[in-house]
Coordinates of C-alpha atoms in Angstrom, one line a residue:
M1 CA -7.6 -16.0 20.0
E2 CA -7.4 -17.2 16.3
Y3 CA -8.8 -15.3 13.5
L4 CA -9.0 -15.8 9.8
I5 CA -8.5 -12.9 7.2
R6 CA -10.1 -13.3 3.9
F7 CA -7.7 -11.5 1.5
V8 CA -8.2 -10.5 -2.1
Q9 CA -6.1 -12.5 -4.3
V10 CA -4.1 -9.6 -5.8
H11 CA -0.8 -7.8 -4.9
E12 CA 0.1 -11.0 -3.0
S13 CA 3.5 -9.9 -1.8
F14 CA 1.9 -6.7 -0.1
R15 CA -0.7 -8.4 1.9
K16 CA 1.3 -9.6 4.9
P17 CA 3.4 -6.4 5.1
E18 CA 0.1 -4.3 5.2
I19 CA -1.2 -6.3 8.2
E20 CA 2.2 -6.0 10.0
A21 CA 2.1 -2.2 9.3
L22 CA -1.4 -1.9 10.6
A23 CA -0.6 -4.0 13.6
A24 CA 2.3 -1.7 14.4
L25 CA 0.0 1.3 13.9
A26 CA -2.5 -0.1 16.3
N27 CA 0.1 -1.4 18.8
V28 CA -1.3 -4.8 18.4
D29 CA 0.6 -8.2 18.7
V30 CA 0.1 -10.4 15.7
E31 CA 1.1 -13.9 15.0
F32 CA 0.8 -15.5 11.6
L33 CA -0.2 -19.2 12.0
D34 CA -0.9 -20.1 8.4
Y35 CA -0.1 -17.8 5.4
S36 CA 0.7 -18.5 1.8
E37 CA 0.7 -16.0 -1.2
C38 CA -1.0 -18.7 -3.1
S39 CA -4.1 -18.6 -1.0
P40 CA -6.5 -15.8 0.1
F41 CA -7.0 -17.3 3.5
C42 CA -4.7 -16.4 6.4
A43 CA -5.0 -17.7 9.9
L44 CA -3.4 -15.5 12.7
R45 CA -3.5 -15.1 16.5
L46 CA -4.6 -11.6 17.9
P47 CA -5.3 -10.5 21.5
N48 CA -8.9 -10.0 21.1
E49 CA -11.8 -8.9 18.9
A50 CA -10.9 -5.3 19.3
A51 CA -7.5 -5.8 17.7
A52 CA -9.1 -7.7 14.8
R53 CA -11.4 -4.7 14.2
A54 CA -8.5 -2.3 14.4
L55 CA -6.7 -4.2 11.6
M56 CA -9.7 -4.2 9.3
S57 CA -10.5 -0.6 9.9
R58 CA -7.8 0.5 7.4
S59 CA -6.9 -2.7 5.4
I60 CA -7.0 -2.4 1.7
L61 CA -6.0 -5.9 0.5
S62 CA -8.5 -7.8 2.8
K63 CA -12.2 -8.4 2.5
G64 CA -12.9 -9.0 6.2
I65 CA -11.8 -10.9 9.3
Y66 CA -13.5 -13.8 11.1
E67 CA -13.1 -15.4 14.5
L68 CA -11.8 -18.7 13.5
W69 CA -13.6 -21.5 15.1
A70 CA -11.9 -24.4 13.2
S71 CA -10.1 -25.6 10.2
G72 CA -9.4 -29.0 8.8
A73 CA -8.3 -30.9 5.7
T74 CA -11.7 -32.6 5.5
Y75 CA -15.2 -31.7 6.7
E76 CA -15.2 -34.7 9.2
E77 CA -12.0 -33.1 10.7
L78 CA -13.5 -29.6 10.7
H79 CA -16.7 -30.7 12.5
D80 CA -14.7 -32.6 15.1
K81 CA -12.7 -29.4 15.9
I82 CA -15.8 -27.2 16.0
R83 CA -17.2 -29.5 18.7
S84 CA -14.1 -29.9 20.7
R85 CA -13.0 -26.3 20.5
T86 CA -16.1 -24.2 20.6
S87 CA -19.0 -26.0 22.1
S88 CA -19.0 -23.7 25.1
Q89 CA -19.7 -20.7 22.8
W90 CA -22.7 -22.1 21.1
A91 CA -25.3 -21.1 23.8
Q92 CA -24.5 -17.3 23.4
Y93 CA -25.7 -17.5 19.8
S94 CA -28.5 -19.9 20.1
S95 CA -31.4 -17.3 19.9
C96 CA -29.6 -14.6 17.8
S97 CA -30.7 -13.9 14.2
F98 CA -28.1 -15.3 11.9
R99 CA -27.2 -16.5 8.4
F100 CA -24.6 -18.7 6.8
D101 CA -22.3 -17.8 3.9
F102 CA -20.3 -19.9 1.7
D103 CA -16.9 -18.9 0.1
T104 CA -14.8 -21.0 -2.3
Y105 CA -11.5 -20.3 -3.9
Q106 CA -10.8 -21.5 -7.4
V107 CA -14.0 -23.7 -7.5
T108 CA -17.7 -23.0 -7.7
R109 CA -20.3 -24.9 -5.7
S110 CA -23.8 -25.3 -6.6
T111 CA -26.6 -24.0 -4.4
R112 CA -27.6 -27.5 -3.6
E113 CA -24.1 -28.4 -2.6
Q114 CA -23.7 -25.3 -0.4
T115 CA -27.0 -26.1 1.4
E116 CA -26.1 -29.6 2.2
I117 CA -22.8 -28.5 3.7
I118 CA -24.4 -25.7 5.8
E119 CA -27.1 -28.1 7.0
S120 CA -24.3 -30.5 8.3
C121 CA -23.7 -27.8 10.8
S122 CA -27.1 -28.1 12.5
Y123 CA -25.6 -29.6 15.6
L124 CA -24.6 -26.0 16.6
G125 CA -28.2 -25.6 17.7
F126 CA -28.7 -22.1 16.5
N127 CA -32.5 -21.6 16.9
G128 CA -32.8 -17.9 16.1
P129 CA -34.4 -16.4 13.1
I130 CA -32.6 -16.8 9.7
K131 CA -32.2 -13.3 8.3
M132 CA -30.4 -12.8 4.9
K133 CA -30.2 -9.0 5.5
D134 CA -28.6 -7.5 8.7
P135 CA -28.5 -10.5 11.0
E136 CA -26.9 -10.4 14.4
Q137 CA -24.4 -13.0 13.5
I138 CA -22.9 -14.2 10.3
F139 CA -21.2 -17.6 10.0
R140 CA -19.1 -18.5 7.0
I141 CA -17.6 -21.8 5.5
F142 CA -14.4 -21.3 3.5
E143 CA -13.1 -23.8 1.0
D144 CA -9.5 -23.5 -0.4
Y145 CA -8.7 -25.5 -3.5
D146 CA -5.6 -26.0 -5.5
H147 CA -6.2 -25.2 -9.1
G148 CA -7.8 -28.0 -11.1
T149 CA -8.5 -30.2 -8.1
K150 CA -11.9 -31.6 -7.0
A151 CA -11.5 -31.7 -3.3
P152 CA -10.6 -28.7 -1.1
K153 CA -7.1 -28.8 0.5
R154 CA -8.4 -26.9 3.6
V155 CA -11.8 -25.9 4.9
Y156 CA -12.5 -23.3 7.6
F157 CA -15.4 -22.2 9.7
G158 CA -15.7 -18.7 11.2
R159 CA -17.8 -16.1 12.7
W160 CA -17.8 -12.7 10.9
I161 CA -16.1 -9.8 12.9
A162 CA -15.5 -6.8 10.6
A163 CA -15.2 -5.8 7.0
S164 CA -12.2 -4.1 5.6
Q165 CA -11.8 -0.7 3.9
R166 CA -11.6 -2.3 0.5
H167 CA -14.5 -0.1 -0.7
T168 CA -12.2 3.0 -0.5
V169 CA -10.3 1.8 -3.6
N170 CA -13.5 2.5 -5.6
D171 CA -14.2 5.8 -3.6
Y172 CA -10.9 7.2 -4.8
S173 CA -10.9 5.7 -8.2
L174 CA -8.9 7.8 -10.8
K175 CA -11.8 7.3 -13.1
K176 CA -13.8 9.6 -10.9
R177 CA -11.1 12.0 -10.0
N178 CA -11.1 15.5 -11.5
Y179 CA -7.4 16.2 -11.7
I180 CA -5.1 13.3 -13.0
S181 CA -2.2 12.7 -15.5
T182 CA -0.9 9.6 -17.3
T183 CA 1.5 9.0 -14.3
S184 CA -1.1 9.3 -11.5
M185 CA -0.8 6.2 -9.2
D186 CA -4.0 4.2 -8.9
S187 CA -6.0 4.5 -5.7
E188 CA -5.5 0.9 -4.5
L189 CA -1.6 1.2 -4.5
A190 CA -1.7 4.8 -3.1
L191 CA -3.8 3.7 -0.2
L192 CA -1.6 0.6 0.4
T193 CA 1.5 2.9 0.3
A194 CA -0.2 5.1 2.9
N195 CA -0.8 2.2 5.1
L196 CA 2.7 0.8 4.9
S197 CA 4.1 4.2 5.9
L198 CA 1.7 4.4 8.9
A199 CA -0.1 7.6 7.7
G200 CA -2.5 8.8 10.5
P201 CA -4.1 11.7 12.4
G202 CA -1.7 14.5 13.4
K203 CA 1.1 13.3 11.3
L204 CA 2.9 15.2 8.6
F205 CA 3.6 13.5 5.3
Y206 CA 5.6 14.8 2.3
D207 CA 5.8 13.6 -1.4
P208 CA 8.8 15.1 -3.1
F209 CA 7.5 13.8 -6.6
V210 CA 3.9 14.7 -6.0
G211 CA 2.6 14.9 -9.6
T212 CA -1.2 15.0 -9.3
G213 CA -1.3 14.2 -5.6
S214 CA -2.2 10.5 -5.4
F215 CA -0.1 9.8 -2.4
P216 CA -1.0 13.0 -0.3
I217 CA -4.7 12.2 -1.0
A218 CA -4.3 8.7 0.2
C219 CA -2.3 9.7 3.4
S220 CA -4.9 12.5 4.2
H221 CA -7.8 10.0 3.8
F222 CA -6.1 8.4 6.9
G223 CA -5.9 11.7 8.6
A224 CA -2.4 12.9 7.9
F225 CA -1.5 16.5 7.0
T226 CA 0.3 16.5 3.6
L227 CA 2.4 18.6 1.3
G228 CA 4.3 17.9 -1.8
S229 CA 6.7 19.3 -4.4
D230 CA 7.5 18.5 -8.0
I231 CA 10.2 19.5 -10.5
D232 CA 7.5 19.8 -13.2
S233 CA 5.8 23.2 -12.5
R234 CA 2.8 22.2 -14.6
M235 CA 1.8 19.7 -11.9
I236 CA 1.9 22.2 -9.3
R237 CA 0.1 25.0 -11.2
G238 CA -2.4 22.8 -12.7
K239 CA -4.3 23.4 -16.0
D240 CA -7.7 24.8 -17.0
G241 CA -8.5 25.8 -13.4
L242 CA -7.7 22.2 -12.0
D243 CA -4.9 21.3 -9.7
I244 CA -4.0 19.2 -6.7
R245 CA -6.3 21.3 -4.5
T246 CA -9.2 20.4 -6.8
S247 CA -8.9 16.7 -5.9
F248 CA -8.6 17.5 -2.2
R249 CA -11.8 19.5 -2.4
Q250 CA -13.4 16.8 -4.3
Y251 CA -12.9 14.4 -1.4
G252 CA -13.5 16.8 1.4
L253 CA -9.9 16.9 2.5
I254 CA -8.7 20.3 1.6
D255 CA -8.1 21.1 5.4
K256 CA -5.4 18.3 5.2
Y257 CA -3.5 19.7 2.4
L258 CA -0.8 22.3 3.5
D259 CA 0.7 23.2 0.0
G260 CA 2.7 22.3 -3.0
F261 CA 5.9 23.9 -4.4
I262 CA 8.3 23.4 -7.3
S263 CA 11.5 21.7 -6.4
D264 CA 13.6 18.6 -6.6
L265 CA 15.6 16.8 -4.1
T266 CA 18.9 18.2 -5.2
H267 CA 17.6 21.8 -4.6
S268 CA 15.1 21.3 -1.8
P269 CA 13.9 24.4 0.1
V270 CA 12.6 22.2 2.9
K271 CA 14.2 23.2 6.1
L272 CA 16.8 20.9 7.7
G273 CA 15.5 19.2 10.8
R274 CA 13.7 15.8 11.7
F275 CA 10.1 16.9 11.6
L276 CA 8.5 14.6 9.0
D277 CA 6.5 11.6 10.1
G278 CA 6.5 10.0 6.7
I279 CA 7.8 10.4 3.1
V280 CA 5.8 8.6 0.4
C281 CA 6.6 8.9 -3.3
D282 CA 6.9 7.1 -6.8
P283 CA 10.2 8.7 -8.2
P284 CA 10.5 9.0 -12.0
Y285 CA 12.2 6.0 -13.5
G286 CA 13.2 7.7 -16.7
V287 CA 11.4 5.3 -18.8
R288 CA 8.9 7.6 -20.7
E289 CA 11.3 10.4 -20.6
G290 CA 14.9 11.1 -19.4
L291 CA 15.4 11.5 -15.6
R292 CA 16.4 15.1 -14.9
V293 CA 16.9 17.6 -12.1
L294 CA 17.1 21.4 -11.9
G295 CA 20.3 22.8 -13.2
T296 CA 22.4 23.1 -16.5
R297 CA 24.4 20.4 -18.0
D298 CA 27.8 22.0 -17.3
G299 CA 26.7 23.4 -14.0
S300 CA 27.2 27.0 -15.0
G301 CA 24.7 29.7 -14.4
K302 CA 22.7 31.6 -17.2
E303 CA 22.5 35.3 -18.0
A304 CA 19.3 36.9 -16.6
H305 CA 16.6 37.6 -19.2
Y306 CA 13.9 40.1 -18.7
V307 CA 10.4 40.3 -19.9
D308 CA 8.3 43.5 -19.3
G309 CA 11.0 44.7 -16.9
K310 CA 10.6 41.5 -14.8
P311 CA 13.3 38.6 -14.6
L312 CA 12.0 35.8 -16.7
H313 CA 12.6 33.2 -13.9
L314 CA 10.0 35.0 -11.8
H315 CA 7.1 34.7 -14.3
D316 CA 4.5 32.2 -13.5
N317 CA 5.0 30.3 -16.8
Y318 CA 8.7 30.0 -16.5
I319 CA 10.2 26.5 -17.1
H320 CA 13.4 25.9 -15.2
P321 CA 16.5 24.4 -17.0
K322 CA 17.1 20.8 -16.3
R323 CA 20.1 18.5 -16.6
P324 CA 20.3 14.6 -16.9
Y325 CA 20.5 12.7 -13.7
S326 CA 21.3 9.1 -12.5
F327 CA 18.3 7.1 -11.1
E328 CA 20.7 5.5 -8.6
A329 CA 22.0 8.8 -7.4
M330 CA 18.5 10.0 -7.1
L331 CA 17.7 7.0 -4.8
A332 CA 20.8 7.8 -2.6
D333 CA 19.6 11.5 -2.4
L334 CA 16.1 10.3 -1.3
L335 CA 17.5 8.0 1.4
D336 CA 19.7 10.9 2.6
F337 CA 16.8 13.2 2.7
A338 CA 14.7 10.8 4.6
A339 CA 17.4 10.2 7.2
T340 CA 17.8 13.9 7.8
H341 CA 14.1 14.7 7.9
L342 CA 12.2 11.9 9.4
V343 CA 11.5 11.6 13.1
D344 CA 12.5 8.5 15.0
D345 CA 10.5 5.4 13.6
G346 CA 9.2 7.6 10.8
R347 CA 8.7 5.9 7.6
L348 CA 9.9 6.2 3.9
S349 CA 7.9 4.2 1.4
F350 CA 8.8 4.6 -2.4
W351 CA 8.4 2.7 -5.6
M352 CA 11.4 1.7 -7.8
P353 CA 11.6 -0.4 -11.0
T354 CA 13.6 -3.6 -11.5
A355 CA 13.9 -5.4 -14.9
N356 CA 13.0 -9.1 -15.1
D357 CA 16.5 -9.7 -16.6
E358 CA 19.8 -10.6 -15.0
D359 CA 21.6 -8.1 -17.2
I360 CA 19.9 -5.1 -15.6
Y361 CA 19.6 -5.1 -11.9
L362 CA 18.9 -2.3 -9.5
A363 CA 20.0 -3.1 -6.0
I364 CA 17.8 -2.2 -3.0
P365 CA 19.4 1.0 -1.7
T366 CA 20.6 1.0 1.9
H367 CA 21.4 3.7 4.4
P368 CA 23.0 3.3 7.9
N369 CA 20.2 5.4 9.6
L370 CA 17.2 3.5 7.8
H371 CA 16.0 0.0 8.4
L372 CA 14.3 -1.8 5.5
V373 CA 10.9 -3.0 6.8
S374 CA 9.4 -4.5 3.7
V375 CA 9.6 -5.2 0.0
G376 CA 6.6 -5.8 -2.2
V377 CA 6.8 -6.6 -5.9
Q378 CA 4.3 -5.7 -8.6
P379 CA 5.2 -7.8 -11.8
F380 CA 4.6 -6.6 -15.3
N381 CA 5.9 -8.1 -18.6
K382 CA 9.6 -7.4 -19.0
W383 CA 10.0 -5.5 -15.8
S384 CA 8.6 -5.1 -12.3
R385 CA 8.5 -2.4 -9.7
R386 CA 9.1 -2.8 -6.0
L387 CA 7.5 -0.9 -3.0
L388 CA 10.3 -0.3 -0.5
T389 CA 9.4 0.8 3.1
Y390 CA 12.0 1.9 5.6
R391 CA 11.9 2.9 9.2
R392 CA 14.1 5.8 10.5
L393 CA 16.3 4.3 13.2
P394 CA 16.3 6.1 16.5
T395 CA 19.7 8.0 17.1
A396 CA 21.2 5.3 19.4
A397 CA 20.2 2.4 17.1
A398 CA 21.5 4.2 14.0
A399 CA 24.9 4.6 15.7
N400 CA 25.2 0.9 15.9
A401 CA 23.8 0.2 12.4
T402 CA 26.1 -1.8 9.9
A403 CA 24.4 -0.8 6.6
T404 CA 26.4 1.2 4.2
P405 CA 24.9 4.1 2.2
T406 CA 24.2 3.4 -1.4
P407 CA 27.0 5.1 -3.6
R408 CA 25.7 7.9 -5.8
E409 CA 27.0 8.9 -9.3
V410 CA 29.6 11.6 -9.0
D411 CA 30.5 13.0 -12.4
L412 CA 27.2 13.8 -14.2
N413 CA 28.3 16.7 -16.3
G414 CA 28.1 16.3 -20.1
R415 CA 26.6 12.8 -19.8
T416 CA 23.3 11.8 -21.4
V417 CA 20.2 10.5 -19.8
N418 CA 20.8 7.0 -21.4
D419 CA 24.4 6.9 -20.2
L420 CA 23.2 7.6 -16.6
N421 CA 20.2 5.1 -16.5
S422 CA 20.8 1.6 -17.5
F423 CA 17.1 0.8 -16.9
R424 CA 16.1 3.3 -19.5
K425 CA 18.2 1.4 -22.0
R426 CA 15.7 -1.5 -21.8

């Protein structure tokens, strides 16, 4: 059966990957029939109405999904197709309460114009009561215009099936959250990342750059158990009685949060073994401040100091020494960590920057045990950031993979943050 998704016209490069991820999560076959990033309307083929509802039950970048009765370049073509394709369905809706809605993109129609177009559908023979609130059936006419044109390039007619989870973006808004920082990921992109990584009930997800917990919160919203770590002890310990647990309690998700600890990927206490279902994160880019990891610049140890008879490094307010680090090396470490800790088909989703300049280019990292599933781009002014999603290949498939691991920086000793991170020089 054919359906029509009404997307929101934002984050266009993420919309199709989100639907593909949700289809994989629901074990649903999906075929895209008509999709463009320049339009909020997407025609696709799904097995049944239950599959359509499954996709919308988690979608963040959609408004809703409709059973597509017909589409055409003109209203004459649209009505001809409605008659030829759906006349056998009209009788089952003849006595239902109903209403008609109108949806235009890049143009505004007057109420009179909308009414005239709706009345042109009177041949459908719907004789039930018209109810503007809570009708049994909702039918909607869609018009898709190119910018500045007076006639639609495509018109659609559909029956409403299900609304999306778009409202959760507001439910988890940072404006209402009790514990945030300047680097907290906004709720929309955190929820999107959780969808692309297939977070779900009974799964275990980890954020190695947890910050104030935006990604674990989003993953736990979809039912996953989560934990996180951060090199910045202040993020884990919190401030003024507020920490990551505060936000989990705020949303009624505290039973999904396992714990947080101070660590970085180069000194991770996480046990070896493939037990994680997903890894989601927004690694530090080294833009606001230099990228660093635990350790000293020359790699040597430090003499132990004591305060009140207790080693200084065991005090709650101890700040560990840090050394400069390369962003490219960190990405290689992240992919290595994912390859050694993700279960078969587990997913890694993380954000990385890219400059809108040919002089500074960060290649998409590769790993022989990880398959790149999708790439989405969020553009800014002089730079953009990409959301990369990988799937952990099963052992047999990984053995036959041809991708080579991204090389890492070897000699880091004595080098400055600016030397190690070309993106920071921008």
